[in-house]
mmCIF file of C-alpha atoms in Angstrom:
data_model
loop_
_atom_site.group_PDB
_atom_site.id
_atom_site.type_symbol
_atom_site.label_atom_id
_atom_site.label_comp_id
_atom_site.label_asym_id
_atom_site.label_seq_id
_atom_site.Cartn_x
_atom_site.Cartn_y
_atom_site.Cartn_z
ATOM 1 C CA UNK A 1 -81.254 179.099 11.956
ATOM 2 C CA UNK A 2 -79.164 182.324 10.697
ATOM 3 C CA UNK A 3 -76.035 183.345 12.301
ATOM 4 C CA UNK A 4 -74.982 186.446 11.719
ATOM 5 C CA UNK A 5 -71.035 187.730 12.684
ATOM 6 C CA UNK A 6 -69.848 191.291 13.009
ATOM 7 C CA UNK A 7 -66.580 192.589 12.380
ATOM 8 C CA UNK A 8 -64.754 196.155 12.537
ATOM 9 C CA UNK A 9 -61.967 198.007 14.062
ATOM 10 C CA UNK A 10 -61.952 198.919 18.148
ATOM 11 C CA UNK A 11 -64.538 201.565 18.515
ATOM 12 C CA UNK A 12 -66.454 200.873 15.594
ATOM 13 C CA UNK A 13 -69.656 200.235 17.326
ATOM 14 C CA UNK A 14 -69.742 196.332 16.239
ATOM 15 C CA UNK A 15 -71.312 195.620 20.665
ATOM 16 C CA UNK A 16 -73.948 198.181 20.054
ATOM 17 C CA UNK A 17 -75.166 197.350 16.875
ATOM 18 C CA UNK A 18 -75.065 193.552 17.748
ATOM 19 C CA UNK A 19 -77.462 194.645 20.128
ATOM 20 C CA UNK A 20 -79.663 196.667 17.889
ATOM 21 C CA UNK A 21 -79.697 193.625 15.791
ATOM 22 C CA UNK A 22 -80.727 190.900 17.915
ATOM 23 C CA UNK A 23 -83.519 193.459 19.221
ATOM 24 C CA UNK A 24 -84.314 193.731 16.129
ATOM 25 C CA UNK A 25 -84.620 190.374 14.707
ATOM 26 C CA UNK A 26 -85.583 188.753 17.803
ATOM 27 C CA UNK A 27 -81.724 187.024 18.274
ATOM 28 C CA UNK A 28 -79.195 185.709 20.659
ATOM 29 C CA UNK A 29 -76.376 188.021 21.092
ATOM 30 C CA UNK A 30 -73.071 186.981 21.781
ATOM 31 C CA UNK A 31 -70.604 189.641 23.322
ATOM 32 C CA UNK A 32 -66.893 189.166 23.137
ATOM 33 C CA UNK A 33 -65.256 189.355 26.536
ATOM 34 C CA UNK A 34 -63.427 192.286 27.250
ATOM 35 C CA UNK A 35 -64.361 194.213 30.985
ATOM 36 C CA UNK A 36 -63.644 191.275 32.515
ATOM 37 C CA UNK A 37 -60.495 190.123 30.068
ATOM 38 C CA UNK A 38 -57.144 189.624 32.517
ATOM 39 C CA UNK A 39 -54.808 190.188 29.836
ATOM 40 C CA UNK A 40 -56.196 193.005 27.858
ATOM 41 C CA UNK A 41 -54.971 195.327 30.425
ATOM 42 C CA UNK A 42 -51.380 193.596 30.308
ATOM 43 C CA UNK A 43 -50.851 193.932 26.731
ATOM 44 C CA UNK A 44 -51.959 197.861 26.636
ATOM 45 C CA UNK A 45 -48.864 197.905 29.336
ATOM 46 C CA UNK A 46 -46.656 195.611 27.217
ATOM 47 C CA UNK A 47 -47.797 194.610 23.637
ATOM 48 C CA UNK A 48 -44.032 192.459 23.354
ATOM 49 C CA UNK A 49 -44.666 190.432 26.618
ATOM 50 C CA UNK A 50 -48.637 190.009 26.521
ATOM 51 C CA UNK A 51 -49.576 190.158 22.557
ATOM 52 C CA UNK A 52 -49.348 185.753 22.028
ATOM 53 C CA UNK A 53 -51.028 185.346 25.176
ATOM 54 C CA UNK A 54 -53.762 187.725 24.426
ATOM 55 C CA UNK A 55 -54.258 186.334 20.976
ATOM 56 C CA UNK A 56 -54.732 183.006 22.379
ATOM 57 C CA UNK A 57 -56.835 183.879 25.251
ATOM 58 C CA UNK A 58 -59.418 185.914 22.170
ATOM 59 C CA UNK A 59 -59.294 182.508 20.236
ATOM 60 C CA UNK A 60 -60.384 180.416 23.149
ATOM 61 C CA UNK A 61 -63.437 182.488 24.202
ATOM 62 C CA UNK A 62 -64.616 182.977 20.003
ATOM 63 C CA UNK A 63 -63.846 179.656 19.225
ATOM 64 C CA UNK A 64 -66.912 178.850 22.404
ATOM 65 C CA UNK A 65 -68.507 181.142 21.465
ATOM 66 C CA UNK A 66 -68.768 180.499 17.400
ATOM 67 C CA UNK A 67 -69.469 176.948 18.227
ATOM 68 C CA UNK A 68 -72.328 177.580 20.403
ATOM 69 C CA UNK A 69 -73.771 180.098 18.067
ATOM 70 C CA UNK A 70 -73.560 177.281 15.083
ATOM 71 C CA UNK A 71 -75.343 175.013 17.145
ATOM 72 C CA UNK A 72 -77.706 177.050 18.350
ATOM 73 C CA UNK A 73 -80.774 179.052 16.913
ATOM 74 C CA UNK A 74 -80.412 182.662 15.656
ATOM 75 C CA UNK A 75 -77.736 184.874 17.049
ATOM 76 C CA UNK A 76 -75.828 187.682 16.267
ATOM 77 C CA UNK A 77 -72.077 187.763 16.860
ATOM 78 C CA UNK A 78 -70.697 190.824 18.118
ATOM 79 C CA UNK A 79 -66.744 189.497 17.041
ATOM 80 C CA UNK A 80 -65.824 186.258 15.695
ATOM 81 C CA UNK A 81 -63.223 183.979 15.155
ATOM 82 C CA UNK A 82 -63.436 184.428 11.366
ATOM 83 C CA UNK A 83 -61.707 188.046 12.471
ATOM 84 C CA UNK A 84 -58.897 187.031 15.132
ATOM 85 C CA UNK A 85 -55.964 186.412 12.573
ATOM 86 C CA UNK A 86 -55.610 189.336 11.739
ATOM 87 C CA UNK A 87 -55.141 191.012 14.686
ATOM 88 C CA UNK A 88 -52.179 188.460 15.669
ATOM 89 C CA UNK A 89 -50.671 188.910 11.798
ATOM 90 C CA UNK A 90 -50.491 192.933 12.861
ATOM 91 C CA UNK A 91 -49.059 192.125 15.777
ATOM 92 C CA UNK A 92 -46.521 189.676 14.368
ATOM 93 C CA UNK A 93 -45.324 192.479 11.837
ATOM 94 C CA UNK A 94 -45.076 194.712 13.950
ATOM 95 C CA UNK A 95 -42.469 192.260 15.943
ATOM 96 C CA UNK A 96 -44.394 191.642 19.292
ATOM 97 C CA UNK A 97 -44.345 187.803 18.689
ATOM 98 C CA UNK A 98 -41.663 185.935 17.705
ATOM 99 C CA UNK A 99 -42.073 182.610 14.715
ATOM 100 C CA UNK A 100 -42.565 179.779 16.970
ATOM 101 C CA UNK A 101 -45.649 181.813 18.433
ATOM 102 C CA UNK A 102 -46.955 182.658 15.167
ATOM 103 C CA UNK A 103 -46.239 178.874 14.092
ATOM 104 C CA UNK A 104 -48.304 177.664 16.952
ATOM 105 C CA UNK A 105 -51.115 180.234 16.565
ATOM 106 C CA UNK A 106 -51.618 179.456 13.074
ATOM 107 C CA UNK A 107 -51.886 175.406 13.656
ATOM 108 C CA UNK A 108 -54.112 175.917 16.670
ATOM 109 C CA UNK A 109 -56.416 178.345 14.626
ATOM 110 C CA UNK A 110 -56.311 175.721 11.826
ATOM 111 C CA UNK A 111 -57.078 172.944 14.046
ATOM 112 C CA UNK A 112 -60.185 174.790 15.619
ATOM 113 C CA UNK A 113 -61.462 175.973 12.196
ATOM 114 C CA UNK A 114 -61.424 172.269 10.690
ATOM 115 C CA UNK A 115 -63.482 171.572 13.848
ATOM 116 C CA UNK A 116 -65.774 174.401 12.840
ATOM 117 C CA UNK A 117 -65.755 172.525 9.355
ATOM 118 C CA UNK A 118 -67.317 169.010 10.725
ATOM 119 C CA UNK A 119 -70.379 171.013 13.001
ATOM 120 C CA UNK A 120 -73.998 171.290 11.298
ATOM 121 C CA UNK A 121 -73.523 174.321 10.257
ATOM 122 C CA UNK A 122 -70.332 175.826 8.960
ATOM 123 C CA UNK A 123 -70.317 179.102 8.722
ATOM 124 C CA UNK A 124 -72.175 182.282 9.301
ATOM 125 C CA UNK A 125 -74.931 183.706 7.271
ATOM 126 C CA UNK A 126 -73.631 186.683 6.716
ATOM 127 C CA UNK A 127 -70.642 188.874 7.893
ATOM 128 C CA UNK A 128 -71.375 192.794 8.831
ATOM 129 C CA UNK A 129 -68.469 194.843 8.696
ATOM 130 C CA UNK A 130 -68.007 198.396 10.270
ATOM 131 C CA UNK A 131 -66.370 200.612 8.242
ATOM 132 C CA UNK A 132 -64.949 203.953 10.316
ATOM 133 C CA UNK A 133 -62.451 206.223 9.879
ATOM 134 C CA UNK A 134 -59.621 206.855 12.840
ATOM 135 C CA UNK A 135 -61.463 210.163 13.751
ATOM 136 C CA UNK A 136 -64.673 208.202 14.535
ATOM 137 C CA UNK A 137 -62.812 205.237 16.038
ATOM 138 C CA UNK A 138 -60.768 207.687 18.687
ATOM 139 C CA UNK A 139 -63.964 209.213 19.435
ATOM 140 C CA UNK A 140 -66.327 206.538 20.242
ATOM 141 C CA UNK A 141 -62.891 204.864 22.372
ATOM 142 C CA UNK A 142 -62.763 208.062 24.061
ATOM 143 C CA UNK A 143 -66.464 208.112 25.127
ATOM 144 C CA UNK A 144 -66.452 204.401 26.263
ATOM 145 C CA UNK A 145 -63.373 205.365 28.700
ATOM 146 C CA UNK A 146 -61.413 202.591 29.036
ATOM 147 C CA UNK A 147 -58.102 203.960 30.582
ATOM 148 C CA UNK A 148 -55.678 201.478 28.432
ATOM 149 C CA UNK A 149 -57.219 202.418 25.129
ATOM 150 C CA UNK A 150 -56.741 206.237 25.313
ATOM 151 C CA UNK A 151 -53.935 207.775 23.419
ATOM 152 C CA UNK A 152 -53.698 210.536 26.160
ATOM 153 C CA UNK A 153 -52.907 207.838 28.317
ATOM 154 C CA UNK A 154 -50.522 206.291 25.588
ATOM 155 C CA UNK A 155 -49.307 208.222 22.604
ATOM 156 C CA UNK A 156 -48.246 204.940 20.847
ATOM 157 C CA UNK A 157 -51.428 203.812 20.360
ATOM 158 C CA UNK A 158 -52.030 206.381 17.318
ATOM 159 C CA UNK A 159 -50.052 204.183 14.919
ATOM 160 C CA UNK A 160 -51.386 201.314 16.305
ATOM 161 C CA UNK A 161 -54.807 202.247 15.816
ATOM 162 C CA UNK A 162 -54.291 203.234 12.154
ATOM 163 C CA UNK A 163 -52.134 200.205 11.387
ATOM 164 C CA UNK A 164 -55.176 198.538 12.451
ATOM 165 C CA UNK A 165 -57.636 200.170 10.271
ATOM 166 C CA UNK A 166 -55.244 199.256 7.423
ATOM 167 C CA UNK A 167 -55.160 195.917 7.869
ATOM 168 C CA UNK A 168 -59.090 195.742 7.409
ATOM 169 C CA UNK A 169 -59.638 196.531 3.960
ATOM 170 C CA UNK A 170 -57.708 193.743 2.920
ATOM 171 C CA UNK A 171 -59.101 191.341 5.067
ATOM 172 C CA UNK A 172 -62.762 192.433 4.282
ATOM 173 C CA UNK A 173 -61.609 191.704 0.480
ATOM 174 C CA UNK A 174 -60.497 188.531 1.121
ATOM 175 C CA UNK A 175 -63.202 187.238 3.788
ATOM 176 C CA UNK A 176 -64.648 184.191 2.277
ATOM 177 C CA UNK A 177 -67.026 182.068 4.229
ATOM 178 C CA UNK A 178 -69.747 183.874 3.512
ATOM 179 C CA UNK A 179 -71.727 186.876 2.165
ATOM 180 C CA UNK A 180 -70.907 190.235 3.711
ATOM 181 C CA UNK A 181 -72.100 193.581 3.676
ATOM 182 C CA UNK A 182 -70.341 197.195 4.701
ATOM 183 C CA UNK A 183 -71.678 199.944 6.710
ATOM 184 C CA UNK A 184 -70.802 203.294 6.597
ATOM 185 C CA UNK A 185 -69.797 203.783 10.671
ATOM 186 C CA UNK A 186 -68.923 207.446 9.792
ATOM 187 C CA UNK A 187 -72.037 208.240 7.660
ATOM 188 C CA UNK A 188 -74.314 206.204 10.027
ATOM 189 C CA UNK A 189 -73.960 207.037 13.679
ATOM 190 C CA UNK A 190 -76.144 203.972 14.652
ATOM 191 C CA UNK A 191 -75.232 204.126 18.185
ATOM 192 C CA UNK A 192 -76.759 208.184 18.628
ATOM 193 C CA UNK A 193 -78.946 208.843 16.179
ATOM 194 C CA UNK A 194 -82.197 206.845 16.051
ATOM 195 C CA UNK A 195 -82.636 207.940 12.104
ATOM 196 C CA UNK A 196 -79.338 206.446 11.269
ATOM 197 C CA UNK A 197 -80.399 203.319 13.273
ATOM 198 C CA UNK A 198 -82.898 202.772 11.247
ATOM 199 C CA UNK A 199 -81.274 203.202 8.238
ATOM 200 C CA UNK A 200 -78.699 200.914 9.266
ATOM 201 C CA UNK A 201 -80.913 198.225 10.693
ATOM 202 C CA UNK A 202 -83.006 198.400 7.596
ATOM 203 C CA UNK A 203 -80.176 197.903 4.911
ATOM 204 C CA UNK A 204 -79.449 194.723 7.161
ATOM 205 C CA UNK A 205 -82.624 193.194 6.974
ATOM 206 C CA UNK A 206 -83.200 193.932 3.186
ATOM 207 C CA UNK A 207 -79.580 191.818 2.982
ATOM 208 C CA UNK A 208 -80.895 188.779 4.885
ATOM 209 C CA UNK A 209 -84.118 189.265 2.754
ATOM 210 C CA UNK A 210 -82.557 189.195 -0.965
ATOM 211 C CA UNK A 211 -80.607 186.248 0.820
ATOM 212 C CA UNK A 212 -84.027 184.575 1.456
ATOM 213 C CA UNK A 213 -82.568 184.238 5.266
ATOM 214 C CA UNK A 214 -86.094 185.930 6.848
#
């Protein structure tokens, strides 16, 4: 059984490679909720209302979704919980949740991931991260359209969406529960060009083969 997790910023492609993946390797891929996520839509309206409630409402559908993928054969996870503090930390600093939410986020997360701790398997195989830079994040949110993401729609998302991409180097460094690997999202344009796929797809697989995972 491998599980594989993926992580990266909005727009970094981390849905359409899961699915190159699992194709690839013959997986189960697990999709984080987010056409059909009530809240997401709230918080783009009003991050200081809707930013603990959307933070909670991510844990709840990774922490299913982690669980069933530890318990179940090999998958590919397009977003994990491994990921999800961070984004409520950013959003904490930048004063859209107040310390009695942040208290209560951080014991609930703690309480799932000892949880985690006691299944058959523990942790993923092996954590793929998504490295981009803002010009290739804005573009590939541009092309997917969602209304709420656009910075024409919303001119405050610029420094939101850089804060962001500053808060991932630092959690890459300091991920832990397993081995990891980068790739290049602005060198590799896996989700156009077939050649790059390849490449791409290919420095995975040599990973989980030096691993002795396939």
């Amino acid at each position: 059984m491998t599980v594989l997790v993926l992580s990266g910023a909005i727009g970094a492609g981390k849905s359409s490679l899961t699915g190159l993946i699992a194709k690839r390797l013959g997986t189960e891929a697990f999709y984080e909720s987010v056409d059909d996520n009530p809240v997401l839509p709230l918080f783009y309206e009003d991050p200081n209302k809707y930013a603990f409630l959307l933070q909670i409402y991510f844990l709840n559908t990774r922490f299913h979704s982690i669980k069933r993928a530890l318990a179940a054969d090999n998958n590919v996870l397009d977003r994990s919980i491994y990921e999800d503090a961070l984004f409520f930390q950013m959003n904490a600093d930048m004063g859209r949740a107040n310390q009695t939410e942040v208290k209560i986020y951080k014991d609930l997360l703690a309480n799932m991931m000892e949880e985690i701790k006691g299944m058959p398997k523990k942790n993923p195989d092996l954590l793929i991260h998504i490295d981009v830079s803002y010009e290739t994040m804005l573009k590939r949110i541009t092309k997917r359209g969602r209304s709420y993401e656009q910075v024409t729609t919303d001119p405050s998302l610029v420094k939101y969406y850089h804060t962001l991409l500053d808060y991932y180097e630092p959690w890459y460094e300091n991920y832990n529960y397993s081995p990891k690997i980068r790739i290049d999202g602005d060198k590799y344009d896996f989700v156009e060009n077939e050649q790059d796929r390849v490449i791409v797809l290919d420095q995975i697989e040599a990973k989980l083969r030096e691993m002795g995972k396939i």
